[in-house]
Coordinates of C-alpha atoms and ligand atoms in Angstrom, one line a residue:
M369 CA 98.1 126.6 102.3
Y370 CA 96.8 122.7 101.3
K371 CA 95.9 120.4 99.0
A372 CA 92.3 119.3 98.3
K373 CA 90.9 116.4 96.1
A374 CA 88.3 118.1 94.2
Y375 CA 86.4 117.7 90.7
S376 CA 86.0 120.2 88.3
A377 CA 85.5 121.3 85.0
A378 CA 87.9 123.0 82.2
G379 CA 86.1 124.4 79.9
E380 CA 82.2 124.9 79.2
T381 CA 82.1 120.9 77.0
A382 CA 84.8 119.4 79.4
P383 CA 83.5 116.6 81.7
V384 CA 83.6 117.5 85.0
A385 CA 86.9 115.3 86.5
S386 CA 89.0 114.9 89.2
T387 CA 91.6 117.4 90.3
T388 CA 93.7 118.6 93.0
I389 CA 93.4 122.2 94.2
T390 CA 94.3 124.6 96.8
R391 CA 92.5 125.4 100.0
R392 CA 93.9 128.2 102.3
D393 CA 94.8 127.1 106.0
P394 CA 91.8 128.4 108.2
T395 CA 92.7 131.6 109.8
D396 CA 92.0 132.6 113.0
H397 CA 88.4 133.3 112.0
D398 CA 88.1 130.4 110.0
V399 CA 86.3 126.8 110.3
Q400 CA 87.6 123.8 108.2
I401 CA 84.9 121.5 107.0
E402 CA 85.9 117.8 105.9
I403 CA 83.1 117.7 103.2
L404 CA 80.6 114.6 103.6
F405 CA 78.1 115.2 101.7
C406 CA 77.4 117.7 98.6
G407 CA 74.1 117.8 96.8
I408 CA 74.2 118.5 92.6
C409 CA 72.0 122.1 91.8
H410 CA 70.7 122.8 88.5
S411 CA 72.4 125.5 88.9
D412 CA 75.9 123.8 89.2
L413 CA 75.0 122.5 85.5
H414 CA 74.1 125.9 84.3
Q415 CA 77.7 127.1 85.4
V416 CA 79.8 124.0 84.6
R417 CA 78.6 124.8 81.0
N418 CA 78.6 128.4 81.0
E419 CA 74.7 129.0 80.3
W420 CA 74.6 131.9 82.3
K421 CA 77.7 133.4 80.3
N422 CA 75.5 136.8 80.2
V423 CA 75.1 137.1 84.1
M424 CA 77.8 135.3 85.7
P425 CA 80.5 133.9 83.0
T426 CA 82.2 130.2 83.9
V427 CA 85.7 130.7 85.2
Y428 CA 87.6 127.6 84.7
P429 CA 88.4 125.6 86.0
C430 CA 85.2 125.9 87.7
V431 CA 84.8 123.6 91.1
P432 CA 81.2 123.5 91.3
G433 CA 79.4 122.8 94.6
H434 CA 77.0 124.8 96.7
E435 CA 75.1 122.6 98.7
I436 CA 77.8 121.3 101.7
V437 CA 77.4 119.5 104.6
G438 CA 80.4 117.7 106.6
R439 CA 82.2 117.8 110.1
V440 CA 84.4 120.3 111.6
T441 CA 88.2 119.6 111.4
S442 CA 89.8 122.6 113.0
V443 CA 88.8 126.0 113.5
G444 CA 90.9 129.6 114.1
K445 CA 91.5 130.7 117.6
A446 CA 89.1 133.3 117.6
V447 CA 86.0 131.1 116.1
T448 CA 83.4 130.7 118.8
K449 CA 80.6 129.3 116.9
F450 CA 82.2 125.7 116.4
K451 CA 84.4 123.2 117.5
P452 CA 86.3 120.4 116.1
G453 CA 83.4 117.4 115.6
D454 CA 80.7 119.4 115.3
L455 CA 78.4 119.5 111.8
A456 CA 78.7 122.0 109.5
G457 CA 76.8 123.3 106.3
V458 CA 78.0 125.5 103.9
G459 CA 75.4 127.2 101.4
C460 CA 75.9 129.7 97.8
M461 CA 78.0 132.1 100.2
V462 CA 81.4 132.2 101.8
D463 CA 81.5 136.0 102.5
S464 CA 80.1 139.5 102.1
D465 CA 82.0 143.0 102.7
R466 CA 79.6 142.4 106.6
T467 CA 79.3 146.3 106.5
C468 CA 76.3 147.0 104.2
P469 CA 73.0 148.1 105.3
E470 CA 72.1 144.5 103.3
C471 CA 74.4 142.7 105.6
Q472 CA 73.1 144.2 108.7
A473 CA 69.8 143.2 107.7
G474 CA 71.0 139.5 107.7
L475 CA 70.5 140.0 103.9
E476 CA 73.5 138.8 102.7
Q477 CA 72.6 137.1 99.2
F478 CA 72.1 140.6 98.4
C479 CA 75.3 142.2 99.3
P480 CA 77.4 143.9 96.2
N481 CA 80.1 142.7 97.5
S482 CA 78.8 139.0 98.3
T483 CA 81.5 136.0 97.5
L484 CA 79.5 133.3 96.0
T485 CA 81.0 129.6 97.5
Y486 CA 82.3 128.8 93.7
N487 CA 83.0 130.6 90.3
M488 CA 83.7 134.9 92.4
P489 CA 87.0 136.1 92.9
D490 CA 88.7 134.4 96.3
K491 CA 90.4 137.3 98.7
H492 CA 92.5 134.8 100.5
L493 CA 93.9 133.1 97.6
G494 CA 93.3 135.1 94.2
G495 CA 91.9 132.9 91.6
V496 CA 88.5 132.3 92.4
T497 CA 86.3 130.0 94.8
Y498 CA 86.5 126.8 94.2
G499 CA 83.0 125.1 95.6
G500 CA 81.9 121.5 98.0
Y501 CA 82.9 119.3 95.1
S502 CA 85.8 118.3 97.3
D503 CA 86.8 116.8 100.4
S504 CA 87.6 119.2 101.9
I505 CA 86.5 123.5 102.1
V506 CA 87.6 126.3 104.7
V507 CA 85.3 129.3 105.4
D508 CA 85.0 132.5 107.8
E509 CA 82.4 131.0 110.5
R510 CA 80.1 134.1 109.3
F511 CA 78.8 131.8 107.0
V512 CA 78.6 128.4 107.9
L513 CA 75.5 126.9 109.3
H514 CA 74.8 124.4 112.3
I515 CA 72.8 121.5 111.1
P516 CA 70.1 119.7 113.5
A517 CA 71.6 116.2 114.3
N518 CA 68.0 114.7 114.0
L519 CA 68.3 115.0 110.0
N520 CA 69.8 112.5 107.7
L521 CA 73.1 114.0 106.5
A522 CA 72.8 113.4 102.7
G523 CA 68.8 114.6 102.5
A524 CA 70.4 118.0 104.8
A525 CA 72.9 118.8 102.4
P526 CA 70.4 120.3 100.0
L527 CA 68.6 122.3 102.2
L528 CA 71.6 124.5 101.8
C529 CA 70.5 126.0 98.9
A530 CA 67.2 124.2 97.7
G531 CA 65.8 124.4 101.1
I532 CA 66.6 127.9 101.2
T533 CA 65.9 129.4 97.8
T534 CA 62.2 127.9 98.5
Y535 CA 61.7 128.8 102.1
S536 CA 63.0 132.3 101.5
P537 CA 60.1 133.7 99.2
M538 CA 57.4 131.0 101.0
R539 CA 58.0 133.6 104.5
H540 CA 58.7 136.9 102.8
W541 CA 55.0 136.3 100.6
G542 CA 53.5 135.4 103.5
V543 CA 52.5 131.3 103.0
T544 CA 50.8 130.1 106.2
K545 CA 47.6 128.3 106.9
G546 CA 44.6 129.3 104.4
K547 CA 46.9 130.3 101.2
K548 CA 47.0 128.7 98.4
V549 CA 50.3 128.0 97.0
G550 CA 51.4 126.5 93.6
V551 CA 55.1 124.8 92.8
V552 CA 55.7 125.0 89.5
G553 CA 58.3 122.9 88.5
L554 CA 59.1 119.0 90.2
G555 CA 62.7 118.8 90.5
G556 CA 65.2 119.5 93.5
L557 CA 63.9 123.0 94.4
G558 CA 60.5 121.8 93.5
H559 CA 60.3 119.3 95.9
M560 CA 61.5 120.9 98.7
A561 CA 59.2 123.6 98.0
V562 CA 56.5 121.2 98.2
K563 CA 57.5 120.0 101.3
I564 CA 58.2 122.9 103.1
A565 CA 55.1 125.0 101.8
H566 CA 53.3 121.5 103.1
A567 CA 54.8 122.1 106.7
L568 CA 53.9 125.9 106.8
G569 CA 50.3 124.7 106.7
A570 CA 49.4 125.7 103.3
H571 CA 47.0 124.1 100.3
V572 CA 50.0 122.9 97.9
V573 CA 49.4 122.9 94.2
V574 CA 52.1 120.9 92.1
F575 CA 52.8 122.0 88.6
T576 CA 54.2 119.7 86.4
T577 CA 55.6 119.0 83.4
S578 CA 56.1 114.4 84.6
P579 CA 52.5 113.2 84.6
N580 CA 54.4 110.1 86.4
K581 CA 55.4 112.5 89.3
K582 CA 52.0 112.7 90.5
D583 CA 52.2 109.9 93.1
D584 CA 55.1 111.5 94.5
A585 CA 53.7 114.8 94.4
R586 CA 51.1 114.0 97.0
R587 CA 53.5 111.8 99.0
L588 CA 55.5 114.9 99.2
G589 CA 52.7 117.0 100.7
A590 CA 50.8 118.3 97.4
D591 CA 47.1 118.8 97.7
E592 CA 46.5 119.0 94.0
I593 CA 48.5 118.0 91.0
I594 CA 48.3 119.5 87.8
V595 CA 49.8 118.3 84.5
S596 CA 50.2 122.0 83.1
R597 CA 50.4 121.2 79.7
N598 CA 46.7 120.4 80.3
A599 CA 44.5 123.0 79.5
D600 CA 41.4 121.8 80.9
E601 CA 43.0 120.9 84.0
M602 CA 44.8 124.6 84.3
Q603 CA 41.6 126.5 83.3
K604 CA 39.9 125.0 86.4
H605 CA 42.1 126.9 88.7
A606 CA 42.7 130.3 86.9
G607 CA 42.9 133.4 89.4
S608 CA 42.6 131.5 92.1
F609 CA 46.3 130.8 93.4
D610 CA 47.8 133.4 96.7
F611 CA 51.5 132.9 95.2
I612 CA 53.2 130.9 92.9
L613 CA 56.8 129.4 93.4
D614 CA 58.3 128.8 90.0
S615 CA 61.7 126.4 89.9
V616 CA 62.0 125.6 86.4
S617 CA 64.9 125.6 84.9
A618 CA 64.5 126.1 81.2
E619 CA 62.4 128.2 79.1
H620 CA 58.5 128.2 79.3
D621 CA 55.5 130.0 79.6
I622 CA 54.8 131.9 82.7
N623 CA 51.6 133.7 81.9
A624 CA 49.7 130.6 81.8
F625 CA 50.7 130.7 85.5
I626 CA 50.6 134.4 86.0
N627 CA 46.5 133.7 84.9
M628 CA 46.0 131.1 87.7
L629 CA 46.6 134.4 90.5
R630 CA 44.0 135.7 92.7
R631 CA 44.4 140.0 92.9
D632 CA 47.4 140.7 94.5
G633 CA 48.8 137.1 93.9
N634 CA 52.2 137.2 93.4
I635 CA 54.5 134.5 91.4
T636 CA 58.4 134.2 92.4
L637 CA 60.7 133.1 89.8
V638 CA 63.8 131.1 91.3
G639 CA 64.5 129.0 88.6
A640 CA 67.1 130.8 86.1
P641 CA 66.8 129.9 82.1
D642 CA 69.4 131.8 80.7
K643 CA 66.9 133.3 77.7
P644 CA 64.4 136.0 79.1
L645 CA 61.3 135.3 79.4
P646 CA 57.7 137.1 77.5
V647 CA 55.3 138.8 80.2
S648 CA 52.0 139.5 78.6
V649 CA 51.6 142.8 80.8
F650 CA 47.6 142.4 80.8
G651 CA 47.6 138.9 83.1
L652 CA 49.2 141.8 85.4
I653 CA 47.2 144.3 85.1
F654 CA 43.9 143.4 85.6
K655 CA 44.4 141.7 88.6
R656 CA 47.4 143.8 89.8
R657 CA 49.1 141.0 89.5
S658 CA 53.2 141.1 90.9
V659 CA 56.1 138.6 89.1
S660 CA 59.1 138.8 91.5
G661 CA 62.8 136.9 91.7
S662 CA 64.5 135.9 94.8
P663 CA 67.8 134.8 95.6
I664 CA 68.7 132.4 98.3
G665 CA 68.7 133.7 101.1
G666 CA 71.0 135.5 104.0
I667 CA 72.7 133.7 106.6
P668 CA 70.5 134.4 109.9
E669 CA 67.4 132.8 107.7
T670 CA 69.0 129.9 106.6
Q671 CA 69.6 129.1 110.2
E672 CA 65.9 129.5 110.2
M673 CA 65.2 127.3 107.8
L674 CA 67.6 124.8 108.7
D675 CA 66.1 124.9 112.6
F676 CA 62.8 124.4 110.9
C677 CA 63.8 121.7 108.8
G678 CA 64.9 119.9 112.4
A679 CA 61.7 120.4 113.7
H680 CA 59.6 119.2 111.2
N681 CA 62.1 116.2 110.4
L682 CA 62.4 117.7 106.4
T683 CA 65.4 116.5 104.4
A684 CA 65.3 115.7 100.9
D685 CA 64.8 113.1 98.8
V686 CA 67.9 112.0 97.6
E687 CA 69.9 109.9 95.4
V688 CA 73.4 109.0 96.7
I689 CA 75.8 108.6 94.3
P690 CA 79.6 108.6 93.9
I691 CA 81.7 111.3 92.5
Q692 CA 82.9 109.4 89.5
K693 CA 79.0 109.3 88.4
V694 CA 78.4 113.0 88.5
N695 CA 78.9 113.6 84.4
E696 CA 75.9 110.5 84.2
A697 CA 74.0 112.8 87.0
Y698 CA 74.0 115.6 84.8
E699 CA 73.0 114.2 82.3
R700 CA 70.1 112.7 83.6
L701 CA 69.3 115.6 85.9
L702 CA 68.3 117.5 82.5
K703 CA 66.0 114.9 81.5
S704 CA 64.1 115.2 85.7
D705 CA 65.5 111.9 86.3
V706 CA 66.2 112.2 89.7
K707 CA 64.0 111.6 92.8
Y708 CA 64.6 114.3 93.4
R709 CA 68.0 115.5 94.5
F710 CA 71.5 114.1 93.5
S711 CA 73.5 114.0 96.8
I712 CA 77.4 112.9 96.4
D713 CA 78.9 110.8 99.0
M714 CA 82.4 112.3 99.3
A715 CA 83.7 109.6 100.7
S716 CA 83.6 108.4 96.9
L717 CA 86.6 111.1 96.3
R718 CA 89.0 110.3 99.4
A719 CA 89.0 106.4 98.6
Ligands
NAP30 N1 67.0 131.7 92.2 C1 68.3 130.7 93.3 O1 68.7 131.4 94.0 C2 68.3 129.5 93.0 C3 69.1 128.4 93.6 C4 69.4 127.7 93.1 C5 68.7 127.1 92.1 N2 67.8 128.1 91.2 C6 68.1 127.8 89.9 O2 66.7 127.4 90.0 C7 66.3 126.2 88.5 C8 65.7 124.3 89.3 O3 66.7 123.6 89.8 P1 66.5 122.7 90.1 O4 68.0 122.5 90.7 O5 65.6 122.3 91.1 O6 66.7 121.7 88.9 P2 65.7 120.5 88.6 O7 66.1 119.4 89.8 O8 66.5 120.3 87.4 O9 64.3 121.0 88.6 C9 63.9 121.8 87.3 C10 62.1 121.4 86.9 O10 61.6 121.7 86.0 C11 61.1 121.2 85.7 N3 61.2 121.9 83.7 C12 62.0 121.4 83.7 N4 62.8 121.5 82.3 C13 61.5 122.4 81.7 C14 60.9 122.5 80.8 N5 61.6 122.8 79.2 N6 59.2 123.5 80.5 C15 58.7 123.2 81.8 N7 59.3 122.3 83.3 C16 60.6 121.9 82.7 C17 60.4 119.9 85.8 O11 60.3 119.8 86.5 P3 58.4 118.5 86.1 O12 59.5 117.7 85.6 O13 57.7 118.8 87.4 O14 58.4 119.8 85.1 C18 62.1 120.0 86.4 O15 62.5 118.8 87.4 C19 67.5 126.3 88.3 O16 67.7 127.3 86.9 C20 68.5 126.4 89.0 O17 69.9 127.2 88.7 C21 67.7 129.4 91.6
ZN31 ZN1 72.2 125.6 94.2
ZN32 ZN1 77.0 143.8 102.3

């Protein structure tokens, strides 16, 4: 075991603050990574503040962070995929049982025994896992990803959650050229969804509550932008979408978006507000529409997404911050005041 620097929250109303944590020494199959950048996902904020207490209560102290990019510093003797000096990424999962049908299908995100990167029982050290707001992490090589060398590292970190969480449902629901795709909410996930849907060749429409994001949305790859609070603008598109990805982090009316779908259209919710969202059944019945959810993505698909982003030179638009500004960043995230992802420069933690 060794000591690592980190930032943790001591309770649901406590700020995230400097601390020291214990990491395991790399076992035979482990990769030790010096963390260079870690994105700030809205899930970090939900969890630090225990907003998901009914589903997955937060255990304190909580070290968030699951959009991790860094450099390998050492590897266990059985490791074959990585060597010291390689770039490496870690997303929302660090382990699973590897034997269940989901794992065998490469869908570790559905494994009943998966271990999330933070706030989950740590099989090695006891207690809970600690995430990427830290100077290093030790992860089994099966859950470590290769980062394409051409990508900017600060912007690549958010691909490990925002990238895969939007890529996976779009692939599952057949987003391709010729499809009309909506993205609800232009935040960290939403802006990656726009970039990826555009790269997949779809006609992309952004639904935003922030009229001041219109120019950005177009630059990111949107063909049309709708201010969702404008009923007339919404009405023009009723019944016309093949697929909509909803990335909103707070309570909102999803029926307005269900009505945007054509026959057999699907809306997938990736945003995770803590309260239930009412669904009008008639909106589903009339056009055989469906509502789904989707969690992150499996390890093979995460690598596929990273390679896709490498080939298309796609990264998140990031505002790089020192870790000392993380609490301020959370307040700004709540106000949708970031273009479009905070990425923590972990050199600030080492300094
Ligand atoms: N399913 C998964 O596996 C998964 C993975 C990662 C994150 N998540 C969840 O996805 C959600 C989004 O995460 P994020 O990091 O992208 O957050 P974010 O950067 O804060 O973006 C959320 C966006 O939602 C819109 N929004 C916020 N409050 C709203 C409201 N009251 N009404 C309507 N729209 C509102 C805003 O877009 P506009 O300004 O454009 O309206 C905002 O930019 C979070 O709940 C997060 O926990 C889920
Ligand atoms: Zn996330
Ligand atoms: Zn499994």
